[in-house]
PDB file of C-alpha atoms in Angstrom:
ATOM      1  CA  MET R 234      -9.379  13.009  13.727  1.00 40.00           C
ATOM      2  CA  THR R 235     -12.529  12.228  11.792  1.00 45.00           C
ATOM      3  CA  LEU R 236     -15.317  10.690  13.854  1.00 44.00           C
ATOM      4  CA  LEU R 237     -16.661   7.305  12.813  1.00 52.00           C
ATOM      5  CA  ASN R 238     -20.442   7.589  12.623  1.00 51.00           C
ATOM      6  CA  ASP R 239     -21.310   5.055   9.930  1.00 55.00           C
ATOM      7  CA  VAL R 240     -23.494   2.202  11.173  1.00 48.00           C
ATOM      8  CA  PRO R 241     -21.130  -0.632  10.050  1.00 62.00           C
ATOM      9  CA  LEU R 242     -18.365   0.940  12.133  1.00 72.00           C
ATOM     10  CA  ARG R 243     -20.296   1.294  15.371  1.00 74.00           C
ATOM     11  CA  ASN R 244     -19.577  -2.319  16.290  1.00 84.00           C
ATOM     12  CA  LEU R 245     -15.853  -1.623  16.296  1.00 94.00           C
ATOM     13  CA  GLN R 246     -13.703  -0.433  19.148  1.00 95.00           C
ATOM     14  CA  PHE R 247     -10.694   1.838  18.786  1.00 96.00           C
ATOM     15  CA  TYR R 248      -7.635   2.253  20.941  1.00 97.00           C
ATOM     16  CA  ILE R 249      -4.541   4.442  20.771  1.00 97.00           C
ATOM     17  CA  THR R 250      -1.112   2.825  20.963  1.00 98.00           C
ATOM     18  CA  SER R 251       1.748   3.998  23.106  1.00 97.00           C
ATOM     19  CA  PRO R 252       4.432   6.018  21.292  1.00 96.00           C
ATOM     20  CA  TYR R 253       6.935   4.040  19.202  1.00 94.00           C
ATOM     21  CA  PRO R 254       9.802   5.030  16.852  1.00 93.00           C
ATOM     22  CA  CYS R 255       8.507   6.354  13.527  1.00 92.00           C
ATOM     23  CA  SER R 256       9.351   4.138  10.559  1.00 88.00           C
ATOM     24  CA  TYR R 257       9.622   7.057   8.143  1.00 90.00           C
ATOM     25  CA  LEU R 258      10.937  10.148   9.927  1.00 92.00           C
ATOM     26  CA  ALA R 259      14.134   9.976  11.954  1.00 89.00           C
ATOM     27  CA  ASP R 260      13.972  11.188  15.560  1.00 91.00           C
ATOM     28  CA  HIS R 261      10.156  11.141  15.462  1.00 93.00           C
ATOM     29  CA  GLU R 262       7.774   9.139  17.599  1.00 95.00           C
ATOM     30  CA  ALA R 263       4.527   7.781  16.195  1.00 96.00           C
ATOM     31  CA  ARG R 264       1.238   6.544  17.581  1.00 97.00           C
ATOM     32  CA  SER R 265      -1.623   4.748  15.858  1.00 98.00           C
ATOM     33  CA  GLN R 266      -5.356   4.453  16.260  1.00 97.00           C
ATOM     34  CA  VAL R 267      -6.227   0.767  15.892  1.00 98.00           C
ATOM     35  CA  ALA R 268      -9.600  -0.726  14.935  1.00 97.00           C
ATOM     36  CA  THR R 269     -10.715  -3.934  16.633  1.00 96.00           C
ATOM     37  CA  PRO R 270     -11.832  -6.713  16.657  1.00 95.00           C
ATOM     38  CA  ALA R 271     -10.089  -7.878  13.482  1.00 95.00           C
ATOM     39  CA  TYR R 272     -12.707 -10.531  12.709  1.00 94.00           C
ATOM     40  CA  SER R 273     -15.371  -7.815  12.346  1.00 94.00           C
ATOM     41  CA  ILE R 274     -13.431  -5.986   9.635  1.00 96.00           C
ATOM     42  CA  ASP R 275     -14.567  -7.541   6.366  1.00 96.00           C
ATOM     43  CA  SER R 276     -14.341  -5.936   2.915  1.00 96.00           C
ATOM     44  CA  ALA R 277     -17.404  -3.731   3.427  1.00 95.00           C
ATOM     45  CA  VAL R 278     -16.257  -2.429   6.804  1.00 96.00           C
ATOM     46  CA  TYR R 279     -12.679  -1.993   5.633  1.00 97.00           C
ATOM     47  CA  SER R 280     -13.882   0.042   2.639  1.00 97.00           C
ATOM     48  CA  GLU R 281     -15.507   2.449   5.112  1.00 95.00           C
ATOM     49  CA  LEU R 282     -12.371   2.606   7.235  1.00 97.00           C
ATOM     50  CA  VAL R 283     -10.180   3.428   4.242  1.00 97.00           C
ATOM     51  CA  GLN R 284     -12.485   6.362   3.524  1.00 96.00           C
ATOM     52  CA  VAL R 285     -11.425   7.919   6.825  1.00 96.00           C
ATOM     53  CA  GLY R 286      -7.723   7.210   6.474  1.00 97.00           C
ATOM     54  CA  PHE R 287      -7.158   3.686   7.790  1.00 98.00           C
ATOM     55  CA  ARG R 288      -4.815   1.100   6.292  1.00 98.00           C
ATOM     56  CA  ARG R 289      -4.082  -2.485   7.177  1.00 98.00           C
ATOM     57  CA  SER R 290      -0.994  -4.568   7.833  1.00 96.00           C
ATOM     58  CA  GLY R 291      -2.117  -8.170   7.914  1.00 97.00           C
ATOM     59  CA  LEU R 292      -5.042  -8.258  10.359  1.00 98.00           C
ATOM     60  CA  TYR R 293      -3.913  -4.997  11.989  1.00 97.00           C
ATOM     61  CA  THR R 294      -6.043  -2.028  10.825  1.00 98.00           C
ATOM     62  CA  TYR R 295      -4.777   1.402  11.839  1.00 98.00           C
ATOM     63  CA  ARG R 296      -4.318   5.054  11.007  1.00 97.00           C
ATOM     64  CA  PRO R 297      -1.699   7.535  12.256  1.00 97.00           C
ATOM     65  CA  TYR R 298      -2.579   9.286  15.509  1.00 96.00           C
ATOM     66  CA  CYS R 299       0.646  11.090  16.252  1.00 96.00           C
ATOM     67  CA  ASP R 300       1.209  13.890  18.740  1.00 93.00           C
ATOM     68  CA  ARG R 301       1.899  17.215  17.014  1.00 89.00           C
ATOM     69  CA  CYS R 302       2.547  15.600  13.642  1.00 94.00           C
ATOM     70  CA  ARG R 303       0.324  15.260  10.574  1.00 93.00           C
ATOM     71  CA  ALA R 304       2.995  14.233   8.075  1.00 95.00           C
ATOM     72  CA  CYS R 305       1.142  11.091   6.935  1.00 96.00           C
ATOM     73  CA  VAL R 306      -1.488  12.084   4.365  1.00 97.00           C
ATOM     74  CA  PRO R 307      -3.828   9.439   2.866  1.00 97.00           C
ATOM     75  CA  VAL R 308      -3.855   9.721  -0.940  1.00 98.00           C
ATOM     76  CA  ARG R 309      -5.710   8.124  -3.835  1.00 98.00           C
ATOM     77  CA  LEU R 310      -5.388   8.333  -7.608  1.00 98.00           C
ATOM     78  CA  ASP R 311      -8.355   9.315  -9.785  1.00 98.00           C
ATOM     79  CA  VAL R 312      -7.782   6.645 -12.431  1.00 98.00           C
ATOM     80  CA  ALA R 313     -10.328   7.966 -14.951  1.00 96.00           C
ATOM     81  CA  GLU R 314      -8.430  11.267 -15.206  1.00 96.00           C
ATOM     82  CA  PHE R 315      -4.946   9.806 -14.812  1.00 97.00           C
ATOM     83  CA  LYS R 316      -2.491  10.595 -17.589  1.00 94.00           C
ATOM     84  CA  PRO R 317       0.991   9.067 -17.260  1.00 97.00           C
ATOM     85  CA  THR R 318       3.970  11.364 -17.532  1.00 97.00           C
ATOM     86  CA  ARG R 319       6.671  10.771 -20.112  1.00 97.00           C
ATOM     87  CA  ALA R 320       8.848   9.025 -17.512  1.00 96.00           C
ATOM     88  CA  GLN R 321       5.944   6.816 -16.487  1.00 97.00           C
ATOM     89  CA  ARG R 322       5.238   5.890 -20.096  1.00 98.00           C
ATOM     90  CA  ARG R 323       8.907   4.909 -20.434  1.00 98.00           C
ATOM     91  CA  ALA R 324       8.585   2.678 -17.375  1.00 97.00           C
ATOM     92  CA  ARG R 325       5.533   0.983 -18.865  1.00 98.00           C
ATOM     93  CA  LYS R 326       7.353   0.359 -22.136  1.00 98.00           C
ATOM     94  CA  GLN R 327      10.498  -0.806 -20.314  1.00 98.00           C
ATOM     95  CA  HIS R 328       8.559  -3.546 -18.525  1.00 98.00           C
ATOM     96  CA  GLN R 329       5.975  -4.389 -21.166  1.00 97.00           C
ATOM     97  CA  ASN R 330       7.251  -7.980 -21.255  1.00 97.00           C
ATOM     98  CA  LEU R 331       6.208  -8.642 -17.673  1.00 98.00           C
ATOM     99  CA  GLU R 332       3.375 -11.149 -17.397  1.00 98.00           C
ATOM    100  CA  ALA R 333       0.990 -10.760 -14.467  1.00 98.00           C
ATOM    101  CA  ALA R 334      -0.713 -13.771 -12.892  1.00 98.00           C
ATOM    102  CA  PHE R 335      -3.148 -13.874  -9.967  1.00 98.00           C
ATOM    103  CA  GLN R 336      -2.116 -16.437  -7.355  1.00 98.00           C
ATOM    104  CA  GLN R 337      -3.612 -17.852  -4.178  1.00 96.00           C
ATOM    105  CA  LEU R 338      -2.956 -15.920  -0.992  1.00 98.00           C
ATOM    106  CA  LYS R 339      -0.693 -18.528   0.561  1.00 97.00           C
ATOM    107  CA  PHE R 340       2.964 -19.057   1.327  1.00 97.00           C
ATOM    108  CA  ASN R 341       5.319 -19.537  -1.604  1.00 98.00           C
ATOM    109  CA  ASP R 342       9.049 -20.178  -1.145  1.00 97.00           C
ATOM    110  CA  GLU R 343       9.965 -18.198  -4.260  1.00 98.00           C
ATOM    111  CA  HIS R 344       7.954 -15.184  -3.125  1.00 98.00           C
ATOM    112  CA  TYR R 345       9.528 -15.295   0.316  1.00 97.00           C
ATOM    113  CA  ALA R 346      13.054 -15.489  -1.134  1.00 96.00           C
ATOM    114  CA  LEU R 347      12.354 -12.417  -3.290  1.00 97.00           C
ATOM    115  CA  TYR R 348      10.904 -10.597  -0.286  1.00 96.00           C
ATOM    116  CA  ARG R 349      14.039 -11.280   1.782  1.00 94.00           C
ATOM    117  CA  ARG R 350      16.291 -10.039  -1.018  1.00 94.00           C
ATOM    118  CA  TYR R 351      14.172  -6.910  -1.461  1.00 94.00           C
ATOM    119  CA  GLN R 352      14.172  -6.068   2.250  1.00 92.00           C
ATOM    120  CA  ALA R 353      17.907  -6.687   2.598  1.00 91.00           C
ATOM    121  CA  SER R 354      18.634  -4.360  -0.311  1.00 90.00           C
ATOM    122  CA  ARG R 355      16.027  -1.611   0.038  1.00 82.00           C
ATOM    123  CA  HIS R 356      15.299  -1.543   3.782  1.00 74.00           C
ATOM    124  CA  LYS R 357      18.467  -2.842   5.402  1.00 67.00           C
ATOM    125  CA  GLY R 358      18.488  -2.245   9.143  1.00 61.00           C
ATOM    126  CA  GLY R 359      14.794  -1.387   9.217  1.00 58.00           C
ATOM    127  CA  GLY R 360      13.780  -4.575  10.987  1.00 57.00           C
ATOM    128  CA  MET R 361      11.783  -6.115   8.152  1.00 67.00           C
ATOM    129  CA  ASP R 362      14.998  -7.371   6.567  1.00 58.00           C
ATOM    130  CA  GLN R 363      15.060  -9.919   9.404  1.00 68.00           C
ATOM    131  CA  ASP R 364      11.474 -11.132   8.920  1.00 81.00           C
ATOM    132  CA  ASN R 365      11.097 -14.883   9.288  1.00 93.00           C
ATOM    133  CA  ARG R 366       8.414 -16.941   7.592  1.00 94.00           C
ATOM    134  CA  GLU R 367       5.882 -16.376  10.388  1.00 95.00           C
ATOM    135  CA  GLN R 368       6.359 -12.593  10.251  1.00 95.00           C
ATOM    136  CA  PHE R 369       6.065 -12.678   6.456  1.00 96.00           C
ATOM    137  CA  ASP R 370       2.795 -14.602   6.773  1.00 97.00           C
ATOM    138  CA  GLN R 371       1.386 -12.204   9.357  1.00 96.00           C
ATOM    139  CA  PHE R 372       2.349  -9.119   7.360  1.00 96.00           C
ATOM    140  CA  LEU R 373       1.246 -10.161   3.886  1.00 97.00           C
ATOM    141  CA  LEU R 374      -0.786 -13.357   3.849  1.00 98.00           C
ATOM    142  CA  GLN R 375      -3.310 -12.801   6.630  1.00 98.00           C
ATOM    143  CA  SER R 376      -6.413 -10.931   5.487  1.00 98.00           C
ATOM    144  CA  ASN R 377     -10.108 -10.759   6.295  1.00 97.00           C
ATOM    145  CA  VAL R 378     -10.876  -8.693   3.194  1.00 98.00           C
ATOM    146  CA  ALA R 379     -10.893  -9.403  -0.544  1.00 98.00           C
ATOM    147  CA  THR R 380      -7.178  -9.545  -1.336  1.00 98.00           C
ATOM    148  CA  ASN R 381      -5.363 -10.506  -4.519  1.00 98.00           C
ATOM    149  CA  LEU R 382      -1.759 -11.643  -4.741  1.00 98.00           C
ATOM    150  CA  VAL R 383      -0.290 -10.902  -8.167  1.00 98.00           C
ATOM    151  CA  GLU R 384       3.085 -12.097  -9.364  1.00 98.00           C
ATOM    152  CA  PHE R 385       4.939 -10.606 -12.311  1.00 98.00           C
ATOM    153  CA  ARG R 386       7.360 -12.696 -14.333  1.00 98.00           C
ATOM    154  CA  GLU R 387       9.755 -12.015 -17.154  1.00 98.00           C
ATOM    155  CA  GLY R 388       9.887 -15.379 -18.840  1.00 97.00           C
ATOM    156  CA  GLU R 389      10.372 -17.795 -15.952  1.00 97.00           C
ATOM    157  CA  LYS R 390      12.078 -15.211 -13.744  1.00 98.00           C
ATOM    158  CA  LEU R 391      10.016 -13.821 -10.860  1.00 98.00           C
ATOM    159  CA  ARG R 392      10.454 -10.045 -10.851  1.00 98.00           C
ATOM    160  CA  MET R 393       7.729  -8.627  -8.588  1.00 98.00           C
ATOM    161  CA  VAL R 394       4.904  -9.560  -6.221  1.00 98.00           C
ATOM    162  CA  SER R 395       2.055  -7.222  -5.313  1.00 98.00           C
ATOM    163  CA  LEU R 396      -0.772  -7.442  -2.765  1.00 98.00           C
ATOM    164  CA  ILE R 397      -3.975  -5.573  -3.622  1.00 98.00           C
ATOM    165  CA  ASP R 398      -7.224  -5.180  -1.647  1.00 98.00           C
ATOM    166  CA  ARG R 399     -10.526  -4.756  -3.444  1.00 98.00           C
ATOM    167  CA  LEU R 400     -12.713  -2.009  -1.945  1.00 98.00           C
ATOM    168  CA  ALA R 401     -16.220  -0.778  -2.684  1.00 97.00           C
ATOM    169  CA  ASP R 402     -14.938   2.122  -4.805  1.00 97.00           C
ATOM    170  CA  GLY R 403     -11.521   1.000  -5.949  1.00 98.00           C
ATOM    171  CA  LEU R 404      -8.361  -0.930  -5.223  1.00 98.00           C
ATOM    172  CA  SER R 405      -5.971  -0.426  -2.347  1.00 98.00           C
ATOM    173  CA  SER R 406      -2.288  -1.055  -2.928  1.00 98.00           C
ATOM    174  CA  VAL R 407      -1.187  -3.023   0.142  1.00 98.00           C
ATOM    175  CA  TYR R 408       2.466  -3.853  -0.476  1.00 97.00           C
ATOM    176  CA  THR R 409       4.798  -4.576  -3.365  1.00 97.00           C
ATOM    177  CA  PHE R 410       8.272  -6.069  -3.434  1.00 97.00           C
ATOM    178  CA  TYR R 411      10.486  -6.707  -6.439  1.00 97.00           C
ATOM    179  CA  ASP R 412      13.866  -7.778  -7.758  1.00 97.00           C
ATOM    180  CA  PRO R 413      16.321  -5.252  -6.250  1.00 95.00           C
ATOM    181  CA  ASP R 414      19.291  -6.239  -8.390  1.00 94.00           C
ATOM    182  CA  LEU R 415      18.260  -4.616 -11.669  1.00 93.00           C
ATOM    183  CA  ALA R 416      19.701  -1.135 -11.230  1.00 85.00           C
ATOM    184  CA  HIS R 417      17.775   0.610 -14.011  1.00 93.00           C
ATOM    185  CA  ALA R 418      14.442  -1.082 -13.508  1.00 96.00           C
ATOM    186  CA  SER R 419      11.272   0.902 -12.679  1.00 96.00           C
ATOM    187  CA  PHE R 420       9.200  -1.850 -11.130  1.00 97.00           C
ATOM    188  CA  GLY R 421       7.516   0.364  -8.543  1.00 95.00           C
ATOM    189  CA  THR R 422       6.319   2.853 -11.138  1.00 97.00           C
ATOM    190  CA  TYR R 423       5.195   0.092 -13.478  1.00 98.00           C
ATOM    191  CA  ASN R 424       3.240  -1.548 -10.671  1.00 98.00           C
ATOM    192  CA  VAL R 425       1.211   1.609  -9.946  1.00 98.00           C
ATOM    193  CA  LEU R 426       0.479   1.953 -13.672  1.00 98.00           C
ATOM    194  CA  TRP R 427      -0.638  -1.663 -13.844  1.00 98.00           C
ATOM    195  CA  GLN R 428      -2.894  -1.280 -10.809  1.00 98.00           C
ATOM    196  CA  ALA R 429      -4.422   1.910 -12.217  1.00 98.00           C
ATOM    197  CA  GLN R 430      -5.171   0.078 -15.454  1.00 98.00           C
ATOM    198  CA  LEU R 431      -6.748  -2.765 -13.465  1.00 98.00           C
ATOM    199  CA  CYS R 432      -8.978  -0.232 -11.696  1.00 98.00           C
ATOM    200  CA  GLN R 433     -10.076   1.138 -15.060  1.00 97.00           C
ATOM    201  CA  SER R 434     -10.848  -2.319 -16.417  1.00 97.00           C
ATOM    202  CA  LEU R 435     -12.989  -3.052 -13.329  1.00 97.00           C
ATOM    203  CA  GLY R 436     -14.832   0.261 -13.607  1.00 97.00           C
ATOM    204  CA  MET R 437     -13.502   1.444 -10.254  1.00 98.00           C
ATOM    205  CA  PRO R 438     -12.718   5.140  -9.805  1.00 98.00           C
ATOM    206  CA  TYR R 439      -9.856   5.124  -7.307  1.00 98.00           C
ATOM    207  CA  LEU R 440      -6.519   3.518  -6.565  1.00 98.00           C
ATOM    208  CA  TYR R 441      -5.644   4.043  -2.907  1.00 98.00           C
ATOM    209  CA  LEU R 442      -1.898   4.460  -2.457  1.00 98.00           C
ATOM    210  CA  GLY R 443      -1.625   4.659   1.309  1.00 97.00           C
ATOM    211  CA  TYR R 444       0.170   7.567   2.969  1.00 97.00           C
ATOM    212  CA  TRP R 445       2.115  10.315   1.260  1.00 97.00           C
ATOM    213  CA  ILE R 446       4.897  11.784   3.401  1.00 95.00           C
ATOM    214  CA  ALA R 447       6.703  14.767   1.922  1.00 92.00           C
ATOM    215  CA  GLN R 448       9.805  14.333   4.091  1.00 91.00           C
ATOM    216  CA  SER R 449      10.186  10.621   3.320  1.00 89.00           C
ATOM    217  CA  GLN R 450      11.780   9.633   0.034  1.00 82.00           C
ATOM    218  CA  LYS R 451      10.195   6.195   0.353  1.00 83.00           C
ATOM    219  CA  MET R 452       6.703   7.715   0.347  1.00 89.00           C
ATOM    220  CA  ALA R 453       7.032  11.049  -1.477  1.00 84.00           C
ATOM    221  CA  TYR R 454       7.068   9.396  -4.936  1.00 89.00           C
ATOM    222  CA  LYS R 455       3.283   9.040  -4.796  1.00 94.00           C
ATOM    223  CA  SER R 456       2.850  12.696  -5.687  1.00 94.00           C
ATOM    224  CA  ASN R 457       4.248  11.891  -9.161  1.00 95.00           C
ATOM    225  CA  PHE R 458       0.906  10.299 -10.059  1.00 97.00           C
ATOM    226  CA  ARG R 459      -1.793  12.837 -10.907  1.00 95.00           C
ATOM    227  CA  PRO R 460      -4.550  13.780 -10.440  1.00 96.00           C
ATOM    228  CA  LEU R 461      -4.042  12.785  -6.839  1.00 97.00           C
ATOM    229  CA  GLN R 462      -6.549  13.335  -4.067  1.00 97.00           C
ATOM    230  CA  MET R 463      -5.752  13.609  -0.371  1.00 97.00           C
ATOM    231  CA  LEU R 464      -7.755  13.211   2.806  1.00 97.00           C
ATOM    232  CA  ALA R 465      -7.500  16.483   4.724  1.00 94.00           C
ATOM    233  CA  ASP R 466      -9.852  18.202   7.149  1.00 91.00           C
ATOM    234  CA  GLY R 467     -12.094  15.139   7.055  1.00 92.00           C
ATOM    235  CA  ARG R 468     -12.755  15.122   3.304  1.00 95.00           C
ATOM    236  CA  TRP R 469     -11.130  13.964   0.087  1.00 97.00           C
ATOM    237  CA  GLN R 470      -9.901  16.917  -1.969  1.00 97.00           C
ATOM    238  CA  ALA R 471      -7.427  17.845  -4.677  1.00 96.00           C
ATOM    239  CA  PHE R 472      -3.855  17.114  -3.645  1.00 96.00           C
ATOM    240  CA  ALA R 473      -1.697  19.981  -2.421  1.00 87.00           C
ATOM    241  CA  ALA R 474       1.949  19.565  -1.505  1.00 72.00           C
ATOM    242  CA  GLN R 475       1.423  21.403   1.783  1.00 56.00           C
ATOM    243  CA  PRO R 476      -1.905  20.202   3.249  1.00 45.00           C
TER     244      PRO R 476
END
């Protein structure tokens, strides 16, 4: 693992979790390296942590630290060079009537209802489909960094909600959930396109997409967005399917 030598990070402490069942690969165990204390991780510090492969879930900032497994690869999109594929352009056209609106980072009954429907449909049995309001708050609405909550509506109908962190050199896609009942919708693809466009409008070079996992269908889609960069051997470099 990359050492953390930057001055802003020296005030942090890091610990390794005990093994727990992997959320993405069946019959695998995972461990994480966790940065603490949470109150010391503001936007500037978190930007540095993302550079070395960390992500956050609420106030919990971590990166994979698994025994004998390096399947999780941090990836980011170079938005200045990004050119959508034909399928991605179709997704953008398909959902061109969606209206995005920035909202306060606070609990909303309509957002929570959509989240429950999304989890029940897309991640049934994964644990998050049973999230109560408190767990929803802890996962999505607690943040010590600059975070935007964006809702997407089609007319008056709520279709998608996305959480985005603002970093020193780009945006980090935290989590997105959407209407699971429209079988031919491409909300996930459209959301990445929208976030990439937001990066461009802000003059930011990168959209951080979290971890790419080749063996996980839930995570492998990220390689469809190019040019992608990956963090490997301690440096960001051109994406390769087999790092």
